[in-house]
Every structure is written in C-alpha cells, then in structure tokens.
Amino acid sequence: MRQNGPVTSATRQPETPASTVPPRLIATDLDGTLLRDDKSVSERTVAALAAAEEAGVEVFFVTGRPARWMDVVSDHVHGHGLAICGNGAAVVDLHGGPGSHRFVKVRELARENALDAVRLLRDAAPGTVYAVEQTYGFYQEPAYPKLHMEVPDFRAPAEKLLAPDAPGAHEPVLKILAYHPDLDPDGFLTLARLAVGDRATITRSSPSALLEISGPGVSKASTLALCCAERGISHEEVVAFGDMPNDVEMLTWAGQSYAMGNAHPDVIAAASGRTVANNDDGVAVVIERILAERL
C-alpha cells in the first residue's frame, strides 16, 4: 500500500552495504510488495518464486495479514509451506490450503498488556477505537469501522473483549488494531509509541490511521530471525522486501533488503536497496537478477 503523508518518525540508513553472501532465504511482505494493488500475484512473480525454490532458496511470506487471509498466496507455497503472519505473532503452515492452516508458533499479546495499551492510548488519543485479532477469531468495538474483509465474531468495548470471560478468551490474542478517524497516520504511530512504551510493539501498514499492536518484542524481524536460526541461516543470507513501516525492522535486519518503488519514506531509509513498484513486479525483478548471478 502506498503512503504519501508526512513522516514524523525517522529510520537512519544502514551503515553497511548490501551483503555479498549468496542468499539462502527470501522474505517478502505481501500487500504493496509481492501483491499487485488488485491483490493478485502476477505470472512473472509466480515464476520467480518457483525458480527461487528450485534453486534452493527458501521463500517466506512475512505479512501483517491474519492466517485466514492467506488464501491469496496459498497456491504458491513451496517446500516448507510456512508463512509469518500478524506482523510476527504467528508462524503458520499453509499446506492444508485455505481454512486448514496450522499454527506452528504463536507469540501472543498478553491480555494485561493489551488492556494497558488500550487504556494508555485512549488517554493519549481520545476517539481511538479498537479491534482484537486472535488466532481464529476477530472481535471489535461497536464504533470500529468496516476496514476488513469479514464480519466480526462479536462486538463490545475493548475492555470486555479482553476480559477473562470474553468470547474467545481461550484463544491467544495476536494483536490489537487501533483506529483513529482524524489523526495523521505517522503522527498517530509516534504518539502511540510514546504513550504505550515497552508494554507492546506498535507499527502500521495501512494508509489510514490504523495501528497494529503486538506483544513486546514481537515483529516481522524477530520472528523471521527465530525461523532462520532454526534453519541455521544467518541474517546475511536473507534478502527481504517491504513497503510500509511494519517492514522496517525486517529490512534493517536482513543482509540485503529492498524498498519497493511505492514504499513509505521510512522503508526507503531502512533498506539497503530499492526496486520498482509492486505493480511492476519489483520482487520478481530482484529475484531474477539474484538467480542469474548464481549461474
């Protein structure tokens, strides 16, 4: 997704150049990155992903999307079949296809932390409304707008949704969504991070003032690092792609990283390289070049 608004947070340019180590893993965001604006995966991109896997380079989809929205790429998983969802809150096996995914790893947001974040952000930004994303359920406050592709399982104030006796209380909370109808998106992000502090990780991937609140230390980068460590893959052997603030940590961590031509300014600052826009198959362009250099 494109974001052309003013920027209130800065990420400094990495001091080291892109790694020359041959890549063993490609980590790519979906919306605004791998997917075109119509949410399709182009034939060129499908071919590039398949060629990477055939060459022995693993591909990980790393997204803010919940697992149940992964049908858009479930036909394109190869080998391990794993995806990192919810900005790092879950590692999901997509081999079962839409509706049959299996949670391999869950990094939940403790309800106590979630309630603290709700309270602190309400005080800092009156008018904020919330939704709660769990492993299988989606719950929202009555005033939360229709921003997503589904009907919520239950509507109630956030404090009730996060109570011990709430509907879905047996399921882990993956993240809280916080929406403000009037604030600038980057300004809202900066305000929220100052208000909530280390009680949670806060980022955003939407062009609107919609924040995504995860457990402390939970991010695309930290979960990707865990998955790579399990495979004996170093950060220098990872190539990452992204376009929005929720990709910044991942792009900074990876040995090689590319901001899309449509990327947010913070993403351009964080990445070690830049490719063309998502609608021009920017991920495929880089993968094709990487594979050609291996020959």
CSV table of C-alpha atoms in Angstrom, one decimal:
chain,number,residue,atom,x,y,z
A,1,MET,CA,0.0,0.0,0.0
A,2,ARG,CA,1.2,3.4,-0.8
A,3,GLN,CA,1.7,6.1,1.9
A,4,ASN,CA,2.4,9.6,0.8
A,5,GLY,CA,1.6,11.5,4.0
A,6,PRO,CA,4.0,13.5,6.2
A,7,VAL,CA,6.6,11.5,8.2
A,8,THR,CA,7.1,12.0,11.9
A,9,SER,CA,9.5,9.2,12.6
A,10,ALA,CA,12.9,8.6,11.0
A,11,THR,CA,14.9,5.5,10.5
A,12,ARG,CA,18.5,6.0,9.6
A,13,GLN,CA,20.1,4.5,6.6
A,14,PRO,CA,22.0,1.3,7.4
A,15,GLU,CA,25.7,1.9,7.6
A,16,THR,CA,26.8,-1.3,5.9
A,17,PRO,CA,26.3,-2.0,2.2
A,18,ALA,CA,24.2,-4.9,0.9
A,19,SER,CA,25.7,-8.3,1.8
A,20,THR,CA,27.6,-10.2,-0.9
A,21,VAL,CA,26.9,-13.6,0.8
A,22,PRO,CA,24.8,-15.8,-1.5
A,23,PRO,CA,21.2,-15.7,-0.2
A,24,ARG,CA,19.5,-18.8,1.2
A,25,LEU,CA,16.2,-17.2,2.1
A,26,ILE,CA,13.9,-14.6,0.6
A,27,ALA,CA,11.5,-12.9,3.0
A,28,THR,CA,8.7,-10.8,1.3
A,29,ASP,CA,5.8,-8.8,2.6
A,30,LEU,CA,2.6,-9.2,0.6
A,31,ASP,CA,0.3,-6.2,0.3
A,32,GLY,CA,2.0,-3.4,-1.6
A,33,THR,CA,5.1,-5.6,-2.1
A,34,LEU,CA,4.6,-9.1,-3.6
A,35,LEU,CA,0.9,-8.5,-4.5
A,36,ARG,CA,-0.3,-6.0,-7.1
A,37,ASP,CA,-2.8,-3.4,-6.0
A,38,ASP,CA,-5.6,-5.7,-7.1
A,39,LYS,CA,-4.3,-8.3,-4.7
A,40,SER,CA,-3.2,-10.7,-7.5
A,41,VAL,CA,0.2,-12.4,-7.9
A,42,SER,CA,1.5,-11.9,-11.4
A,43,GLU,CA,2.6,-14.8,-13.6
A,44,ARG,CA,6.1,-13.3,-13.6
A,45,THR,CA,6.2,-13.3,-9.8
A,46,VAL,CA,4.8,-16.8,-9.5
A,47,ALA,CA,7.6,-18.0,-11.9
A,48,ALA,CA,10.3,-16.1,-9.9
A,49,LEU,CA,9.2,-17.6,-6.6
A,50,ALA,CA,9.2,-21.1,-8.1
A,51,ALA,CA,12.6,-20.6,-9.6
A,52,ALA,CA,14.0,-19.5,-6.3
A,53,GLU,CA,12.7,-22.6,-4.5
A,54,GLU,CA,14.0,-24.8,-7.3
A,55,ALA,CA,17.4,-23.1,-6.9
A,56,GLY,CA,17.4,-24.0,-3.2
A,57,VAL,CA,16.5,-20.5,-1.9
A,58,GLU,CA,13.6,-20.7,0.6
A,59,VAL,CA,10.8,-18.2,0.3
A,60,PHE,CA,8.9,-16.9,3.4
A,61,PHE,CA,5.8,-14.7,3.1
A,62,VAL,CA,6.0,-12.3,6.0
A,63,THR,CA,2.9,-10.3,6.5
A,64,GLY,CA,0.6,-8.3,8.8
A,65,ARG,CA,-2.3,-10.4,7.5
A,66,PRO,CA,-4.0,-12.9,9.7
A,67,ALA,CA,-3.6,-16.6,8.7
A,68,ARG,CA,-7.2,-16.8,7.4
A,69,TRP,CA,-6.4,-14.1,4.8
A,70,MET,CA,-3.5,-16.2,3.3
A,71,ASP,CA,-5.6,-17.8,0.5
A,72,VAL,CA,-4.2,-15.2,-1.8
A,73,VAL,CA,-0.8,-16.9,-1.8
A,74,SER,CA,-1.6,-20.4,-0.5
A,75,ASP,CA,-1.3,-21.8,-4.1
A,76,HIS,CA,2.2,-20.5,-4.3
A,77,VAL,CA,3.8,-22.1,-1.2
A,78,HIS,CA,6.7,-24.5,-1.9
A,79,GLY,CA,8.7,-26.8,0.3
A,80,HIS,CA,8.3,-25.8,3.9
A,81,GLY,CA,4.9,-24.1,3.3
A,82,LEU,CA,5.4,-21.7,6.2
A,83,ALA,CA,4.3,-18.1,6.5
A,84,ILE,CA,4.8,-15.5,9.2
A,85,CYS,CA,1.5,-13.8,9.9
A,86,GLY,CA,0.2,-11.0,12.1
A,87,ASN,CA,3.5,-9.0,12.0
A,88,GLY,CA,5.4,-11.9,13.6
A,89,ALA,CA,2.7,-13.0,16.0
A,90,ALA,CA,2.3,-16.4,14.3
A,91,VAL,CA,4.1,-18.9,12.1
A,92,VAL,CA,1.6,-20.8,10.0
A,93,ASP,CA,1.7,-23.9,7.9
A,94,LEU,CA,-0.3,-23.2,4.8
A,95,HIS,CA,0.0,-26.7,3.2
A,96,GLY,CA,-3.6,-27.5,4.2
A,97,GLY,CA,-4.9,-24.7,2.0
A,98,PRO,CA,-7.5,-22.0,2.8
A,99,GLY,CA,-9.2,-22.7,6.1
A,100,SER,CA,-7.0,-25.6,7.0
A,101,HIS,CA,-3.9,-23.8,8.2
A,102,ARG,CA,-2.0,-25.0,11.3
A,103,PHE,CA,-0.3,-22.7,13.8
A,104,VAL,CA,3.3,-23.7,14.2
A,105,LYS,CA,4.4,-20.9,16.6
A,106,VAL,CA,2.3,-18.3,18.4
A,107,ARG,CA,3.8,-15.2,20.0
A,108,GLU,CA,0.8,-13.8,21.8
A,109,LEU,CA,0.0,-10.4,23.2
A,110,ALA,CA,-0.8,-10.9,26.9
A,111,ARG,CA,-4.3,-9.6,27.8
A,112,GLU,CA,-2.8,-7.5,30.6
A,113,ASN,CA,-0.5,-5.7,28.2
A,114,ALA,CA,-3.3,-5.3,25.7
A,115,LEU,CA,-5.6,-3.7,28.3
A,116,ASP,CA,-2.7,-1.3,29.3
A,117,ALA,CA,-2.2,-0.3,25.7
A,118,VAL,CA,-5.9,0.3,25.2
A,119,ARG,CA,-6.1,2.5,28.3
A,120,LEU,CA,-3.0,4.5,27.6
A,121,LEU,CA,-3.9,5.1,24.0
A,122,ARG,CA,-7.4,6.1,24.9
A,123,ASP,CA,-6.0,8.7,27.2
A,124,ALA,CA,-3.4,9.9,24.7
A,125,ALA,CA,-5.7,9.9,21.7
A,126,PRO,CA,-9.4,10.3,22.6
A,127,GLY,CA,-11.6,8.8,19.9
A,128,THR,CA,-9.5,5.8,19.3
A,129,VAL,CA,-11.5,2.6,18.6
A,130,TYR,CA,-10.3,-1.0,18.7
A,131,ALA,CA,-10.5,-4.5,17.3
A,132,VAL,CA,-9.0,-7.7,18.7
A,133,GLU,CA,-7.3,-10.2,16.4
A,134,GLN,CA,-7.0,-13.7,17.8
A,135,THR,CA,-5.7,-17.0,16.3
A,136,TYR,CA,-9.1,-17.8,14.8
A,137,GLY,CA,-11.5,-15.0,15.9
A,138,PHE,CA,-11.9,-11.4,15.1
A,139,TYR,CA,-13.7,-9.1,17.6
A,140,GLN,CA,-14.3,-5.3,17.5
A,141,GLU,CA,-15.8,-2.3,19.3
A,142,PRO,CA,-19.2,-1.2,18.0
A,143,ALA,CA,-17.7,2.1,16.6
A,144,TYR,CA,-14.8,0.4,14.8
A,145,PRO,CA,-15.3,1.0,11.1
A,146,LYS,CA,-15.6,-1.7,8.4
A,147,LEU,CA,-12.0,-1.8,7.4
A,148,HIS,CA,-11.5,-5.5,6.9
A,149,MET,CA,-12.8,-8.4,4.8
A,150,GLU,CA,-15.0,-10.0,7.4
A,151,VAL,CA,-17.9,-9.7,9.8
A,152,PRO,CA,-16.6,-9.7,13.5
A,153,ASP,CA,-17.5,-12.6,15.7
A,154,PHE,CA,-18.6,-10.3,18.5
A,155,ARG,CA,-18.9,-6.5,19.2
A,156,ALA,CA,-18.2,-5.0,22.6
A,157,PRO,CA,-15.9,-2.4,24.3
A,158,ALA,CA,-12.3,-3.5,24.1
A,159,GLU,CA,-12.1,-3.9,27.9
A,160,LYS,CA,-14.9,-6.5,27.6
A,161,LEU,CA,-13.3,-8.2,24.6
A,162,LEU,CA,-10.1,-8.7,26.6
A,163,ALA,CA,-11.7,-9.8,29.8
A,164,PRO,CA,-11.1,-13.3,31.2
A,165,ASP,CA,-14.7,-14.3,30.4
A,166,ALA,CA,-14.8,-12.7,27.0
A,167,PRO,CA,-15.9,-14.6,23.9
A,168,GLY,CA,-12.8,-16.3,22.6
A,169,ALA,CA,-11.0,-16.0,25.9
A,170,HIS,CA,-9.5,-19.5,25.3
A,171,GLU,CA,-7.7,-18.2,22.2
A,172,PRO,CA,-4.4,-16.2,22.2
A,173,VAL,CA,-4.6,-12.6,21.3
A,174,LEU,CA,-2.2,-11.9,18.3
A,175,LYS,CA,-2.6,-8.2,18.0
A,176,ILE,CA,-4.9,-5.2,18.8
A,177,LEU,CA,-5.9,-2.9,16.0
A,178,ALA,CA,-6.4,0.8,16.9
A,179,TYR,CA,-8.1,3.2,14.6
A,180,HIS,CA,-8.4,6.9,14.8
A,181,PRO,CA,-10.7,8.8,12.4
A,182,ASP,CA,-8.9,12.1,12.4
A,183,LEU,CA,-5.2,11.8,13.2
A,184,ASP,CA,-2.3,11.7,10.7
A,185,PRO,CA,-1.1,8.1,10.4
A,186,ASP,CA,2.5,8.7,11.1
A,187,GLY,CA,1.7,11.2,13.9
A,188,PHE,CA,-0.7,8.6,15.4
A,189,LEU,CA,2.1,6.0,15.3
A,190,THR,CA,4.6,8.2,17.1
A,191,LEU,CA,2.0,9.3,19.7
A,192,ALA,CA,1.1,5.7,20.4
A,193,ARG,CA,4.7,4.5,20.8
A,194,LEU,CA,5.4,7.3,23.3
A,195,ALA,CA,2.2,6.6,25.2
A,196,VAL,CA,2.4,2.8,25.4
A,197,GLY,CA,6.2,2.4,25.8
A,198,ASP,CA,7.6,-1.1,26.2
A,199,ARG,CA,4.2,-2.7,27.1
A,200,ALA,CA,3.7,-3.6,23.4
A,201,THR,CA,5.2,-3.3,19.9
A,202,ILE,CA,3.3,-0.8,17.7
A,203,THR,CA,3.5,-0.4,14.0
A,204,ARG,CA,1.3,0.2,11.0
A,205,SER,CA,0.8,-1.0,7.4
A,206,SER,CA,-2.3,0.8,6.3
A,207,PRO,CA,-2.6,4.2,4.6
A,208,SER,CA,-5.2,5.2,7.2
A,209,ALA,CA,-4.6,5.9,10.9
A,210,LEU,CA,-4.7,2.2,11.8
A,211,LEU,CA,-2.2,0.9,14.2
A,212,GLU,CA,-1.2,-2.7,14.9
A,213,ILE,CA,-0.3,-3.5,18.5
A,214,SER,CA,1.6,-6.8,19.2
A,215,GLY,CA,3.4,-8.3,22.2
A,216,PRO,CA,6.7,-6.7,23.4
A,217,GLY,CA,9.5,-7.6,21.0
A,218,VAL,CA,7.2,-9.2,18.5
A,219,SER,CA,7.8,-8.1,15.0
A,220,LYS,CA,8.3,-9.5,11.5
A,221,ALA,CA,12.1,-9.2,12.1
A,222,SER,CA,12.2,-11.0,15.4
A,223,THR,CA,10.1,-14.0,14.3
A,224,LEU,CA,11.9,-14.2,11.0
A,225,ALA,CA,15.2,-14.3,13.0
A,226,LEU,CA,13.8,-17.2,15.0
A,227,CYS,CA,12.8,-19.1,11.9
A,228,CYS,CA,16.2,-18.5,10.3
A,229,ALA,CA,18.0,-19.7,13.5
A,230,GLU,CA,16.1,-22.9,13.4
A,231,ARG,CA,17.4,-23.5,9.8
A,232,GLY,CA,21.0,-22.4,10.5
A,233,ILE,CA,20.5,-19.3,8.3
A,234,SER,CA,22.3,-16.1,9.2
A,235,HIS,CA,20.8,-12.6,8.6
A,236,GLU,CA,23.5,-12.0,6.0
A,237,GLU,CA,21.9,-14.9,3.9
A,238,VAL,CA,18.4,-13.3,3.9
A,239,VAL,CA,17.0,-11.0,1.2
A,240,ALA,CA,13.9,-9.0,2.3
A,241,PHE,CA,11.3,-6.9,0.6
A,242,GLY,CA,8.8,-4.4,2.0
A,243,ASP,CA,6.9,-1.2,1.6
A,244,MET,CA,5.5,0.0,4.9
A,245,PRO,CA,6.6,0.9,8.5
A,246,ASN,CA,5.8,-2.7,9.7
A,247,ASP,CA,8.6,-3.9,7.4
A,248,VAL,CA,11.4,-1.5,8.7
A,249,GLU,CA,12.9,-3.8,11.3
A,250,MET,CA,12.9,-6.8,8.9
A,251,LEU,CA,14.6,-4.7,6.2
A,252,THR,CA,17.2,-3.4,8.6
A,253,TRP,CA,17.9,-6.9,9.9
A,254,ALA,CA,18.3,-8.7,6.6
A,255,GLY,CA,21.7,-8.8,4.8
A,256,GLN,CA,20.1,-7.5,1.6
A,257,SER,CA,16.8,-5.5,1.6
A,258,TYR,CA,14.8,-3.8,-0.9
A,259,ALA,CA,12.2,-1.0,-0.6
A,260,MET,CA,9.5,-1.1,-3.2
A,261,GLY,CA,9.1,1.8,-5.7
A,262,ASN,CA,5.9,2.6,-3.9
A,263,ALA,CA,7.4,2.4,-0.4
A,264,HIS,CA,6.9,4.7,2.6
A,265,PRO,CA,9.9,7.1,3.2
A,266,ASP,CA,10.9,5.2,6.4
A,267,VAL,CA,11.2,2.0,4.4
A,268,ILE,CA,13.4,3.6,1.8
A,269,ALA,CA,15.7,4.9,4.5
A,270,ALA,CA,15.9,1.4,6.2
A,271,ALA,CA,16.5,-0.7,3.1
A,272,SER,CA,19.9,-1.3,1.5
A,273,GLY,CA,18.5,-1.2,-2.0
A,274,ARG,CA,15.4,-0.2,-4.0
A,275,THR,CA,13.4,-2.0,-6.6
A,276,VAL,CA,10.4,-0.9,-8.8
A,277,ALA,CA,6.8,-0.8,-7.6
A,278,ASN,CA,4.6,-3.7,-6.7
A,279,ASN,CA,2.5,-3.3,-9.8
A,280,ASP,CA,5.7,-3.6,-11.8
A,281,ASP,CA,6.8,-6.9,-10.2
A,282,GLY,CA,9.6,-5.4,-8.1
A,283,VAL,CA,10.1,-8.5,-6.1
A,284,ALA,CA,10.4,-10.7,-9.2
A,285,VAL,CA,12.9,-8.2,-10.8
A,286,VAL,CA,15.3,-8.7,-7.9
A,287,ILE,CA,14.8,-12.5,-7.6
A,288,GLU,CA,15.5,-12.9,-11.3
A,289,ARG,CA,18.7,-10.9,-11.0
A,290,ILE,CA,19.9,-12.8,-7.9
A,291,LEU,CA,19.3,-16.2,-9.6
A,292,ALA,CA,21.1,-15.0,-12.8
A,293,GLU,CA,24.1,-14.1,-10.7
A,294,ARG,CA,24.2,-17.6,-9.3
A,295,LEU,CA,24.7,-19.2,-12.7
